[in-house]
Short mmCIF file of C-alpha atoms in Angstrom, two decimals:
data_model
loop_
_atom_site.label_atom_id
_atom_site.label_comp_id
_atom_site.label_asym_id
_atom_site.label_seq_id
_atom_site.Cartn_x
_atom_site.Cartn_y
_atom_site.Cartn_z
CA MET A 170 109.72 98.39 81.11
CA ALA A 171 110.67 95.00 82.52
CA LEU A 172 109.29 94.05 85.92
CA THR A 173 111.27 91.61 87.99
CA GLU A 174 111.13 90.59 91.62
CA GLU A 175 113.14 88.88 94.26
CA THR A 176 112.68 87.88 97.86
CA VAL A 177 115.30 89.02 100.31
CA TYR A 178 115.46 87.33 103.69
CA GLN A 179 116.51 88.88 106.94
CA ILE A 180 116.93 86.16 109.51
CA GLU A 181 117.67 86.70 113.17
CA VAL A 182 117.94 84.29 116.01
CA THR A 183 116.63 85.61 119.29
CA ARG A 184 116.70 84.31 122.79
CA ASP A 185 115.61 80.68 123.18
CA GLU A 186 116.65 80.02 119.56
CA HIS A 187 113.62 81.62 118.00
CA VAL A 188 114.39 82.07 114.31
CA GLN A 189 112.64 85.23 113.19
CA VAL A 190 112.35 85.46 109.43
CA ARG A 191 111.54 88.59 107.50
CA ALA A 192 110.90 87.92 103.82
CA THR A 193 111.00 91.13 101.81
CA ARG A 194 109.51 90.94 98.35
CA VAL A 195 111.12 93.56 96.15
CA ILE A 196 109.72 94.61 92.77
CA TYR A 197 112.07 96.14 90.19
CA ASP A 198 111.33 98.07 87.02
CA ASP A 199 114.31 97.79 84.70
CA GLY A 200 116.48 97.11 87.69
CA VAL A 201 115.18 100.05 89.73
CA GLU A 202 113.33 99.18 92.93
CA ILE A 203 109.77 100.47 92.80
CA SER A 204 108.21 98.71 95.79
CA SER A 205 108.87 96.30 98.58
CA SER A 206 106.87 94.61 101.33
CA HIS A 207 107.73 92.55 104.38
CA HIS A 208 106.21 89.28 105.56
CA ARG A 209 107.27 87.78 108.88
CA LYS A 210 107.13 84.54 110.76
CA VAL A 211 108.82 83.00 113.76
CA ILE A 212 110.13 79.43 113.76
CA MET A 213 110.58 78.04 117.23
CA PRO A 214 112.52 74.95 118.28
CA GLY A 215 110.34 71.97 117.49
CA ASP A 216 108.38 73.73 114.75
CA ASP A 217 108.22 72.12 111.33
CA TYR A 218 110.45 74.04 108.93
CA SER A 219 110.63 71.44 106.16
CA ALA A 220 108.79 73.71 103.75
CA GLU A 221 111.12 76.67 104.26
CA SER A 222 113.85 77.77 101.91
CA THR A 223 117.21 76.04 101.99
CA ARG A 224 118.84 78.97 103.70
CA ILE A 225 116.26 79.04 106.47
CA LYS A 226 116.41 75.29 106.86
CA ARG A 227 120.17 75.45 107.31
CA ILE A 228 119.86 78.01 110.07
CA CYS A 229 117.05 76.12 111.79
CA GLN A 230 119.06 72.90 111.59
CA GLN A 231 121.97 74.67 113.20
CA MET A 232 120.03 76.49 115.90
CA HIS A 233 117.28 74.04 116.66
CA SER A 234 119.47 71.43 118.26
CA THR A 235 118.13 68.42 120.12
CA GLU A 236 118.82 70.23 123.36
CA ALA A 237 117.03 73.37 122.22
CA ILE A 238 113.99 71.42 121.07
CA ALA A 239 113.88 69.43 124.31
CA TYR A 240 114.15 72.63 126.30
CA ARG A 241 111.35 74.20 124.35
CA GLN A 242 109.11 71.18 124.70
CA ALA A 243 109.80 70.99 128.41
CA PHE A 244 108.93 74.67 128.66
CA ASN A 245 105.62 74.13 126.88
CA THR A 246 104.85 71.05 128.94
CA LEU A 247 105.49 72.92 132.16
CA LYS A 248 103.25 75.79 131.07
CA GLN A 249 100.53 73.40 130.13
CA ALA A 250 100.84 71.55 133.42
CA ARG A 251 100.57 74.82 135.33
CA GLU A 252 97.48 75.82 133.45
CA ASN A 253 95.96 72.40 133.92
CA GLN A 254 96.62 72.50 137.63
CA THR A 255 94.92 75.90 137.82
CA ILE A 256 91.88 74.53 136.03
CA VAL A 257 91.68 71.42 138.22
CA GLN A 258 92.18 73.53 141.32
CA THR A 259 89.24 75.67 140.28
CA VAL A 260 87.10 72.59 139.79
CA TYR A 261 88.11 71.17 143.15
CA ASP A 262 87.49 74.48 144.91
CA ALA A 263 83.99 74.47 143.49
CA ASP A 264 83.33 70.79 144.18
CA SER A 265 85.61 69.20 146.77
CA THR A 266 84.93 65.58 145.91
CA GLN A 267 87.51 62.84 146.24
CA ALA A 268 87.61 62.45 142.51
CA ASN A 269 88.37 66.09 142.06
CA LEU A 270 90.98 65.93 144.80
CA ASP A 271 92.62 62.96 143.10
CA ALA A 272 92.60 64.87 139.85
CA LEU A 273 94.15 67.88 141.57
CA ASN A 274 96.88 65.77 143.19
CA ALA A 275 97.60 64.18 139.82
CA ALA A 276 97.81 67.60 138.23
CA ILE A 277 100.18 68.78 140.95
CA ALA A 278 102.37 65.73 140.45
CA THR A 279 102.39 66.27 136.73
CA ARG A 280 103.39 69.88 137.17
CA GLN A 281 106.12 68.97 139.61
CA GLN A 282 107.53 66.39 137.25
CA ALA A 283 107.26 68.87 134.40
CA LYS A 284 109.23 71.38 136.46
CA ILE A 285 111.94 68.77 137.15
CA ASP A 286 112.09 67.88 133.46
CA PHE A 287 112.19 71.56 132.53
CA ASP A 288 115.09 72.29 134.87
CA VAL A 289 117.05 69.36 133.49
CA ALA A 290 116.34 70.38 129.91
CA LYS A 291 117.30 73.96 130.67
CA VAL A 292 120.64 72.96 132.17
CA THR A 293 121.34 70.64 129.26
CA TYR A 294 120.45 73.31 126.74
CA LYS A 295 122.48 76.01 128.43
CA ALA A 296 125.46 73.70 128.52
CA SER A 297 125.10 73.02 124.82
CA VAL A 298 125.31 76.69 123.91
CA ALA A 299 127.82 77.79 126.50
CA MET B 139 108.02 161.93 44.96
CA THR B 140 110.67 163.71 42.98
CA VAL B 141 112.56 166.87 43.70
CA PRO B 142 114.81 169.03 41.59
CA ILE B 143 118.54 169.17 42.19
CA THR B 144 120.07 172.61 42.18
CA PRO B 145 123.87 172.80 41.93
CA ILE B 146 125.13 175.49 44.26
CA ASN B 147 128.78 175.59 43.45
CA ALA B 148 130.37 173.39 40.83
CA GLY B 149 134.06 173.77 40.30
CA SER B 150 133.95 172.55 36.77
CA ALA B 151 131.53 171.09 34.39
CA PRO B 152 130.26 167.61 35.08
CA GLY B 153 132.07 165.05 33.00
CA ASP B 154 135.40 166.84 33.18
CA LYS B 155 137.27 163.99 34.76
CA THR B 156 140.75 165.44 34.56
CA GLY B 157 140.47 169.06 35.41
CA TRP B 158 137.88 169.07 38.23
CA LYS B 159 139.80 170.58 41.17
CA ALA B 160 136.97 171.95 43.20
CA ARG B 161 137.41 171.74 46.94
CA GLN B 162 133.72 171.49 47.61
CA SER B 163 130.53 170.67 45.83
CA PHE B 164 127.17 171.26 47.39
CA VAL B 165 123.93 169.71 46.26
CA GLN B 166 120.70 170.67 47.93
CA VAL B 167 117.51 168.70 47.46
CA ASN B 168 114.19 170.22 48.44
CA ALA B 169 111.13 168.08 48.90
CA ASN B 170 108.07 170.02 49.91
CA GLU B 171 108.54 170.73 53.59
CA ALA B 172 111.34 168.23 53.86
CA ALA B 173 114.83 168.92 52.69
CA ILE B 174 117.91 166.93 51.96
CA LYS B 175 121.28 168.60 52.07
CA VAL B 176 124.27 166.76 50.80
CA ALA B 177 127.65 168.32 51.27
CA ILE B 178 130.43 166.59 49.46
CA GLU B 179 133.94 167.62 50.18
CA LEU B 180 136.67 166.24 48.05
CA LEU B 181 139.84 167.04 49.90
CA GLN B 182 141.81 165.45 47.15
CA GLY B 183 140.18 163.53 44.40
CA ARG B 184 140.00 162.75 40.83
CA HIS B 185 136.37 163.42 40.22
CA TRP B 186 132.90 163.21 41.69
CA THR B 187 130.21 162.25 39.27
CA LEU B 188 126.52 162.78 39.60
CA ASP B 189 124.66 161.21 36.75
CA ASN B 190 123.47 164.59 35.74
CA ALA B 191 123.60 167.55 38.02
CA ALA B 192 120.70 169.16 36.25
CA ARG B 193 118.34 166.23 36.31
CA THR B 194 115.57 165.43 38.80
CA LEU B 195 116.59 163.13 41.65
CA ALA B 196 114.04 160.98 43.46
CA LEU B 197 114.11 160.74 47.19
CA GLY B 198 116.05 157.67 48.02
CA GLU B 199 117.71 157.59 44.64
CA ARG B 200 121.31 156.61 44.49
CA ILE B 201 123.99 159.25 44.65
CA LYS B 202 126.88 157.61 42.90
CA SER B 203 130.51 158.38 43.50
CA SER B 204 133.43 156.88 41.82
CA ILE B 205 136.55 157.33 43.88
CA HIS B 206 139.93 156.14 42.83
CA GLY B 207 143.58 156.32 43.59
CA GLY B 208 144.08 155.14 47.14
CA ILE B 209 143.36 158.62 48.48
CA THR B 210 141.29 159.46 51.51
CA HIS B 211 138.02 161.24 50.65
CA THR B 212 135.46 162.78 52.90
CA LEU B 213 131.79 162.51 52.15
CA GLN B 214 129.63 164.59 54.41
CA ALA B 215 125.92 163.91 54.09
CA VAL B 216 123.29 165.74 56.05
CA PHE B 217 119.70 164.56 55.92
CA VAL B 218 117.02 166.75 57.37
CA GLY B 219 113.44 165.70 57.92
CA VAL B 220 113.61 162.65 55.74
CA ALA B 221 112.46 159.20 56.72
CA THR B 222 115.16 156.63 57.43
CA ALA B 223 114.20 154.51 54.46
CA GLU B 224 114.92 157.46 52.17
CA ARG B 225 118.39 158.21 53.53
CA ASP B 226 119.97 155.87 51.12
CA VAL B 227 123.45 156.91 50.10
CA TRP B 228 125.22 154.41 47.94
CA VAL B 229 128.97 154.56 47.74
CA TRP B 230 130.84 152.78 45.01
CA ASN B 231 134.45 152.29 45.73
CA ALA B 232 135.72 150.72 42.60
CA ASP B 233 139.41 150.44 43.23
CA SER B 234 141.34 148.57 45.84
CA ALA B 235 143.23 150.53 48.49
CA ASP B 236 140.71 153.36 48.33
CA ASN B 237 139.83 154.55 51.80
CA VAL B 238 136.61 156.48 52.32
CA THR B 239 135.96 158.48 55.45
CA LEU B 240 132.31 159.28 56.06
CA ALA B 241 131.29 162.09 58.34
CA PRO B 242 127.56 162.01 58.95
CA GLY B 243 125.80 164.62 60.95
CA SER B 244 124.20 164.09 64.32
CA GLY B 245 121.16 161.85 64.04
CA ASP B 246 121.91 160.84 60.46
CA GLU B 247 122.25 157.36 59.12
CA ILE B 248 124.32 156.32 56.14
CA PHE B 249 123.83 153.04 54.40
CA LEU B 250 126.80 151.70 52.52
CA ASN B 251 126.19 149.17 49.85
CA GLY B 252 128.42 147.74 47.23
CA VAL B 253 131.50 148.83 49.05
CA GLY B 254 134.47 146.56 48.92
CA GLN B 255 134.76 145.61 45.31
CA GLY B 256 138.45 145.73 46.02
CA ALA B 257 139.38 143.04 48.52
CA ASP B 258 141.62 145.33 50.55
CA THR B 259 139.35 148.34 50.53
CA THR B 260 138.48 149.76 53.92
CA ILE B 261 136.02 152.30 55.14
CA THR B 262 137.17 154.19 58.19
CA LEU B 263 134.77 155.69 60.70
CA THR B 264 136.29 157.85 63.39
CA PRO B 265 134.99 157.40 66.95
CA ALA B 266 133.09 160.63 66.75
CA GLN B 267 131.43 159.48 63.57
CA ILE B 268 130.60 156.07 65.01
CA ALA B 269 128.56 157.83 67.63
CA PHE B 270 126.19 158.93 64.89
CA CYS B 271 125.99 155.69 62.97
CA SER B 272 124.58 152.23 62.95
CA ILE B 273 126.67 149.77 60.98
CA ARG B 274 125.12 146.93 59.09
CA VAL B 275 127.05 144.42 57.00
CA ASP B 276 124.98 142.50 54.49
CA ASN B 277 127.32 140.48 52.35
CA ALA B 278 129.03 137.80 54.35
CA SER B 279 131.37 136.83 51.52
CA TRP B 280 132.89 140.30 51.10
CA ASP B 281 131.91 142.53 53.96
CA VAL B 282 134.16 142.26 56.98
CA ILE B 283 134.49 144.64 59.87
CA VAL B 284 137.99 144.87 61.27
CA PHE B 285 138.67 146.50 64.61
CA GLY B 286 142.19 147.74 64.81
CA ALA B 287 141.92 148.61 68.47
CA LEU B 288 138.89 147.48 70.41
CA ALA B 289 138.77 148.43 74.05
CA ASP B 290 138.21 145.61 76.51
CA ASP B 291 135.05 147.10 77.89
CA SER B 292 133.66 147.79 74.42
CA VAL B 293 132.43 144.22 74.20
CA THR B 294 129.61 143.61 76.68
CA TYR B 295 128.13 140.30 77.77
CA ALA B 296 125.10 141.01 75.63
CA LYS B 297 127.38 141.26 72.57
CA ILE B 298 128.97 137.87 73.17
CA GLN B 299 125.97 135.61 72.81
CA ASN B 300 122.21 135.83 73.15
CA ILE B 301 121.63 132.53 74.96
CA VAL B 302 118.41 130.92 73.82
CA ASP B 303 117.64 128.73 76.80
CA ASP B 304 118.13 128.81 80.54
CA GLU B 305 120.69 126.86 82.51
CA ARG B 306 123.35 127.16 79.84
CA VAL B 307 127.05 127.87 80.01
CA LEU B 308 129.11 129.01 77.05
CA GLY B 309 131.94 126.79 75.97
CA ARG B 310 132.63 124.14 73.39
CA VAL B 311 132.21 120.42 73.51
CA SER B 312 132.24 119.61 69.80
CA GLY B 313 135.13 117.57 68.57
CA ALA B 314 136.70 120.19 66.32
CA ASP B 315 137.74 123.81 66.71
CA GLY B 316 134.91 126.27 66.24
CA ILE B 317 132.73 128.93 67.74
CA ILE B 318 131.51 128.80 71.30
CA GLU B 319 128.42 126.72 72.04
CA GLU B 320 125.73 126.72 74.67
CA LEU B 321 126.46 123.86 77.04
CA THR B 322 123.75 122.04 78.94
CA GLN B 323 124.03 121.07 82.57
CA ILE B 324 124.88 117.50 81.62
CA GLN B 325 127.57 118.67 79.19
CA VAL B 326 129.11 120.86 81.85
CA LEU B 327 129.17 117.97 84.30
CA THR B 328 130.69 115.76 81.63
CA PHE B 329 133.25 118.44 80.84
CA LEU B 330 134.16 118.59 84.51
CA ALA B 331 134.18 114.78 84.74
CA ILE B 332 131.44 114.85 87.37
CA THR B 333 128.67 112.28 87.36
CA ASN B 334 125.14 113.66 87.33
CA GLY B 335 124.07 112.51 90.74
CA ILE B 336 126.23 111.03 93.41
CA GLY B 337 128.78 108.43 92.69
CA ALA B 338 131.68 107.94 94.99
CA LEU B 339 131.63 111.29 96.73
CA THR B 340 134.76 113.22 97.38
CA ALA B 341 135.01 116.43 99.31
CA GLY B 342 134.97 118.45 96.12
CA GLU B 343 131.85 116.79 94.86
CA VAL B 344 129.55 117.56 97.74
CA ASN B 345 128.02 120.29 95.63
CA GLN B 346 126.60 117.59 93.44
CA LEU B 347 123.86 117.32 96.00
CA GLU B 348 122.35 120.33 94.27
CA ASN B 349 122.18 118.36 91.05
CA ILE B 350 120.71 115.12 92.19
CA GLY B 351 117.36 115.60 90.48
CA GLY B 352 115.51 112.31 90.37
CA THR B 353 118.55 110.22 91.19
CA THR B 354 118.03 107.86 94.08
CA ILE B 355 120.38 108.41 96.97
CA THR B 356 121.73 105.05 98.00
CA THR B 357 122.83 103.91 101.39
CA ALA B 358 126.41 104.15 100.22
CA ASP B 359 125.82 107.79 99.24
CA TRP B 360 124.54 108.65 102.68
CA ILE B 361 127.41 106.86 104.31
CA ALA B 362 129.82 108.79 102.11
CA LEU B 363 128.06 112.04 102.95
CA ALA B 364 128.06 111.22 106.64
CA ALA B 365 131.77 110.60 106.44
CA LEU B 366 132.31 113.94 104.73
CA VAL B 367 130.40 115.93 107.32
CA GLY B 368 131.99 114.02 110.13
CA VAL B 369 129.00 111.98 111.33
CA ASN B 370 130.19 108.66 112.62
CA THR B 371 128.50 105.49 113.74
CA GLY B 372 127.05 106.08 117.15
CA ASP B 373 126.83 109.83 116.74
CA GLU B 374 123.63 111.55 117.64
CA VAL B 375 121.70 113.24 114.88
CA VAL B 376 119.54 116.06 116.16
CA ALA B 377 117.01 118.05 114.15
CA SER B 378 117.98 121.68 114.30
CA THR B 379 117.81 124.91 112.38
CA THR B 380 121.58 124.86 112.47
CA GLU B 381 123.34 123.82 109.31
CA VAL B 382 125.32 120.63 109.08
CA THR B 383 128.44 120.94 111.15
CA THR B 384 131.65 119.12 110.87
CA GLY B 385 134.17 118.13 113.41
CA SER B 386 134.71 115.41 115.92
CA ASP B 387 131.97 116.40 118.35
CA ALA B 388 129.75 113.56 119.42
CA THR B 389 126.60 115.47 118.53
CA LYS B 390 125.94 116.36 114.90
CA TYR B 391 123.17 118.51 113.57
CA LEU B 392 121.24 118.11 110.37
CA SER B 393 119.02 120.99 109.40
CA PRO B 394 115.36 120.32 108.57
CA SER B 395 116.04 121.59 105.06
CA ALA B 396 118.75 118.98 104.65
CA LEU B 397 116.33 116.26 105.71
CA ASN B 398 113.40 117.55 103.70
CA GLY B 399 112.36 114.95 101.17
CA ALA B 400 115.20 112.63 102.03
CA THR B 401 115.01 109.27 103.77
CA PRO B 402 117.87 109.31 106.21
CA LYS B 403 118.94 106.02 107.72
CA LEU B 404 119.37 106.49 111.41
CA ALA B 405 120.39 104.14 114.15
CA GLY B 406 117.69 105.62 116.34
CA ILE B 407 116.14 108.72 117.80
CA ASP B 408 116.91 109.56 121.41
CA PHE B 409 113.96 111.17 123.16
CA GLY B 410 115.80 111.50 126.41
CA SER B 411 118.96 113.10 127.62
CA SER B 412 120.61 110.16 129.28
CA GLY B 413 121.18 108.04 126.19
CA ALA B 414 119.51 105.11 127.92
CA ALA B 415 118.21 102.38 125.64
CA ALA B 416 114.73 102.90 127.05
CA ASP B 417 114.72 106.43 125.60
CA ILE B 418 115.76 105.46 122.08
CA LEU B 419 113.31 104.67 119.31
CA ASP B 420 115.39 102.46 117.09
CA GLU B 421 113.04 100.51 114.87
CA TYR B 422 110.01 100.86 112.67
CA GLU B 423 108.66 98.26 110.30
CA GLU B 424 105.43 97.44 108.52
CA GLY B 425 104.48 94.10 107.06
CA THR B 426 102.20 91.12 106.99
CA TRP B 427 101.96 87.83 108.81
CA THR B 428 99.90 84.72 108.25
CA PRO B 429 97.65 83.61 111.10
CA VAL B 430 97.17 79.86 111.48
CA LEU B 431 95.14 77.69 113.87
CA HIS B 432 97.04 75.28 116.10
CA ASP B 433 96.27 72.86 118.88
CA ASN B 434 98.72 71.96 121.62
CA SER B 435 101.08 70.35 119.11
CA ASN B 436 101.78 73.77 117.57
CA SER B 437 101.86 72.27 114.11
CA SER B 438 100.58 73.69 110.84
CA GLY B 439 100.69 70.28 109.23
CA GLU B 440 97.46 68.83 110.53
CA GLY B 441 95.34 69.50 107.48
CA GLN B 442 93.93 72.81 108.65
CA THR B 443 92.31 74.79 105.86
CA TYR B 444 91.21 78.39 105.67
CA ASP B 445 89.06 80.70 103.63
CA ASN B 446 91.00 83.77 104.75
CA GLN B 447 94.24 84.37 106.63
CA VAL B 448 95.04 88.06 106.87
CA GLY B 449 97.54 89.45 109.31
CA LYS B 450 99.25 92.84 109.30
CA TYR B 451 101.65 94.41 111.72
CA THR B 452 103.49 97.61 112.47
CA LYS B 453 106.42 97.41 114.82
CA VAL B 454 107.38 100.61 116.58
CA GLY B 455 110.31 100.24 118.89
CA ASN B 456 109.73 97.12 120.94
CA ILE B 457 105.95 97.11 120.50
CA CYS B 458 104.23 95.10 117.79
CA HIS B 459 100.82 96.35 116.73
CA PHE B 460 98.98 93.62 114.88
CA SER B 461 95.64 92.80 113.29
CA CYS B 462 94.28 89.34 112.57
CA PHE B 463 91.47 87.91 110.52
CA LEU B 464 91.31 84.12 110.62
CA ASP B 465 88.53 82.41 108.69
CA VAL B 466 88.63 78.64 109.24
CA ALA B 467 87.39 76.30 106.52
CA GLY B 468 88.42 72.95 107.95
CA LEU B 469 90.03 71.61 111.13
CA GLY B 470 91.85 68.66 109.60
CA THR B 471 93.20 66.41 112.34
CA LEU B 472 93.45 69.08 115.01
CA THR B 473 92.52 67.85 118.46
CA THR B 474 89.28 69.71 118.92
CA SER B 475 89.26 69.32 122.70
CA GLU B 476 92.47 71.29 123.00
CA GLN B 477 92.68 75.04 123.33
CA ALA B 478 92.55 77.01 120.11
CA ARG B 479 95.78 78.84 119.40
CA VAL B 480 96.36 81.45 116.75
CA ALA B 481 99.98 81.19 115.70
CA GLY B 482 102.21 82.81 113.10
CA LEU B 483 102.71 86.19 114.76
CA PRO B 484 105.52 88.21 113.23
CA PHE B 485 107.75 88.47 116.29
CA ALA B 486 108.35 86.36 119.37
CA SER B 487 107.12 87.98 122.53
CA VAL B 488 109.46 89.27 125.19
CA SER B 489 110.92 86.59 127.41
CA THR B 490 110.20 88.36 130.68
CA SER B 491 109.02 85.81 133.20
CA ASN B 492 105.23 85.71 133.55
CA TYR B 493 104.81 88.29 130.78
CA ARG B 494 101.26 88.42 129.49
CA ALA B 495 99.52 90.44 126.82
CA GLY B 496 95.86 90.11 126.03
CA GLY B 497 92.80 91.59 124.48
CA GLY B 498 89.34 90.93 123.23
CA VAL B 499 88.28 89.41 119.95
CA GLY B 500 86.44 92.24 118.26
CA HIS B 501 84.31 90.10 116.04
CA GLY B 502 83.53 86.42 115.71
CA SER B 503 81.15 84.34 113.67
CA GLY B 504 80.40 80.73 112.91
CA MET B 505 81.52 79.61 116.35
CA SER B 506 79.79 77.30 118.82
CA ILE B 507 80.08 79.28 122.01
CA THR B 508 77.51 80.10 124.67
CA ALA B 509 75.41 83.09 123.75
CA GLY B 510 76.34 86.18 125.70
CA THR B 511 79.91 85.12 126.23
CA SER B 512 82.88 86.71 124.56
CA VAL B 513 86.20 85.50 123.23
CA SER B 514 89.57 86.92 124.19
CA TRP B 515 93.22 86.19 123.46
CA ARG B 516 96.28 85.95 125.61
CA MET B 517 99.92 85.90 124.67
CA GLU B 518 102.61 84.67 127.00
CA ALA B 519 106.34 85.14 127.27
CA SER B 520 108.68 83.99 124.52
CA VAL B 521 106.06 82.76 122.07
CA SER B 522 104.67 83.77 118.70
CA LEU B 523 101.13 82.55 119.27
CA MET B 524 98.01 83.54 121.14
CA LYS B 525 95.67 81.32 123.07
CA LEU B 526 91.95 81.91 122.81
CA PHE B 527 89.65 82.04 125.83
CA ASN B 528 85.92 82.32 126.41
CA SER B 529 84.39 84.33 129.20
CA ASP B 530 82.00 81.59 130.18
CA VAL B 531 82.98 81.04 133.82
CA GLY B 532 82.38 83.15 136.85
CA THR B 533 86.06 83.42 137.64
CA GLY B 534 86.94 84.98 134.32
CA SER B 535 87.77 83.06 131.20
CA SER B 536 88.30 79.44 130.32
CA SER B 537 90.19 77.98 127.43
CA LEU B 538 88.31 78.07 124.14
CA PRO B 539 88.50 74.57 122.69
CA ILE B 540 88.92 74.22 118.97
CA SER B 541 85.53 72.55 118.84
CA GLU B 542 83.92 75.80 119.95
CA LEU B 543 85.84 77.81 117.42
CA SER B 544 84.46 75.20 115.03
CA ALA B 545 85.33 74.38 111.48
CA SER B 546 83.49 77.45 110.18
CA GLY B 547 84.53 79.97 112.80
CA THR B 548 86.04 83.34 112.11
CA VAL B 549 87.77 85.71 114.49
CA SER B 550 88.83 89.29 113.86
CA PHE B 551 90.87 91.21 116.37
CA SER B 552 93.86 93.40 116.88
CA GLY B 553 96.25 94.07 119.69
CA VAL B 554 99.73 94.92 120.83
CA TYR B 555 102.49 93.04 122.57
CA GLU B 556 106.09 93.56 123.50
CA VAL B 557 108.62 91.76 121.36
CA ALA B 558 111.83 90.09 122.36
#
C-alpha cells in the first residue's frame, strides 16, 4: 500500500474578473483514488496573489489587468463613500450642527466624485475587455 | 459360513478336459435359509473346471472358469437371498480373443475380476443384461470399456463432469491437448478476449456491466455507455421504472435499478417542465474555506494571526451554505478603526445590483462590544467577504470596528448567500 496525493485545481473566472479557485486534494492508494476534498477561495482584482501557485498567478496576471483593478478599487471606493454618507447623514439627522452639515456635504462630495471615478473606471475596463 | 456343493447334472467327470461335452452344468449351493443357484451353460466349450465339485464351497468363494479358444460362452448366475458382498463370481479368461457373455438374472450383480489377461479380450453385455448390472472397472492399466455404439442421449450432463465449484464453465485453457477443465469466470473472459470490467465498450460488451464487481466505473465508461444507449449531451435523464431506451428521442430514461449504487454524472436535474434554467439543479459541491480578518484594504498581509480558522461550505445550485469559526490571535497592522470584514468565502456573491445577504453571529467571545448588543454580518453584491455590524444604535446596526472585535475575539456563525 503506497499512499500518494496531489492537488488538482479548478479555476474559473467569473464576472468582474473574480478568479474562483477550487483546490481538490486527492489521496491515492497504489494509484487508486480513495478520497478527495475541496478547498475554495476567491481572488479579486487588487487582491494579493503572490503566494499562489504559478498557474494561479499566471491567470491572475492575465485577468487582473490595470483596468480591472482600477475598476474594482473604484467600485469599493464608491461603496465605501455611500456607506459613509449614510452614516454621516444619520449623525446630522440626529444633531443638525454646522459641523455635522459640513461633514455631510463633504461626504456627499466624496461620494459624487467616487461615482464619477467609478463610471470612468467602468468604461475603461469594459473597453479593455471588449 | 460354509455350504456343501451338490452337483445336479455333470456331463462327465471333473478333470476330463477333452471329452466333456455337456450342454449344461448346474451347481446349487444351499446356505441355511439362503440359497445360491449357479447355472452354467456352455454352449460350446472346452471345459469348465470347479476345483472340486464334491468339496465344500464358502459363500463368496471364487468359482473359477477357464475358457479358451475364442468361442462365445454363456455364464448364467442366479443369486438368491445372498448379500451383495457374497455375490462374488470371478471369471478368468486366460486366452486372448475369448469373448464371454454374462447373463445375470434380474436384481443380480456380477463382479468380474482378473478379466483381460489377453489384451484383446472383450466381455460383451447385451442391453438386456446391462439393465441388471452395475459395471465397475478397477484396473486402469488393463481394464477398458469400449462402447461400439453409444446413443447420443445415453450420456447425460451428470455423466460428463461433476463440477466441484459454482460459476464454472467446462472447457480447456491449458497449453496442451487434454481433458476438459473447469474454467473460472476470469478464464472465460480471457478466453473470449473480454476484460473483466469495462474497458473501451463496444456494443457487444455491454453485458460486461454484469461482471463489473469492484471495478470502478470511470467517466469514460459512462460516456461510452451513454453513447451506446443513445444518451447525448443535453439529453434529459429521467428516473423511471422503464428500462433504458435507445433511439434519438430527446428524453432518455434510466431505471432506478440501473442507477442503484452507481454515481451517474449528470448535467443537471430539471424539476420543471419548461426546461428553464431556474428549474434546473445543476451543481452540488462540498468543501472548506479559510476565513480571514480584513480591514478596508482587503489584504491578508497585515500580520493578522489566528488561533482557529474553520470554514465549511455546501453549494447547492446557486446557493452557498457556509459556516465560519474565526478565532483571532493578533491584529497585526490592521486599522482597528475600520469595519471588521471576514473574507475568504468560497464563492463570489451574485452581481445583482444592491444584492444583500445577512444574518446573525450565533456566538461571540473575547470582543469589546456593548453588553446587550449583538453582532451580525452582511454580504453585498459581487464580493467574497462579509462585513460585521453591531446592533448598538436605535436605527439598526452600525459597523463593527476591528477594535471591538479585538485581538482576542471569536465569532461563530453560518449563513447562506447566492453565488455568481
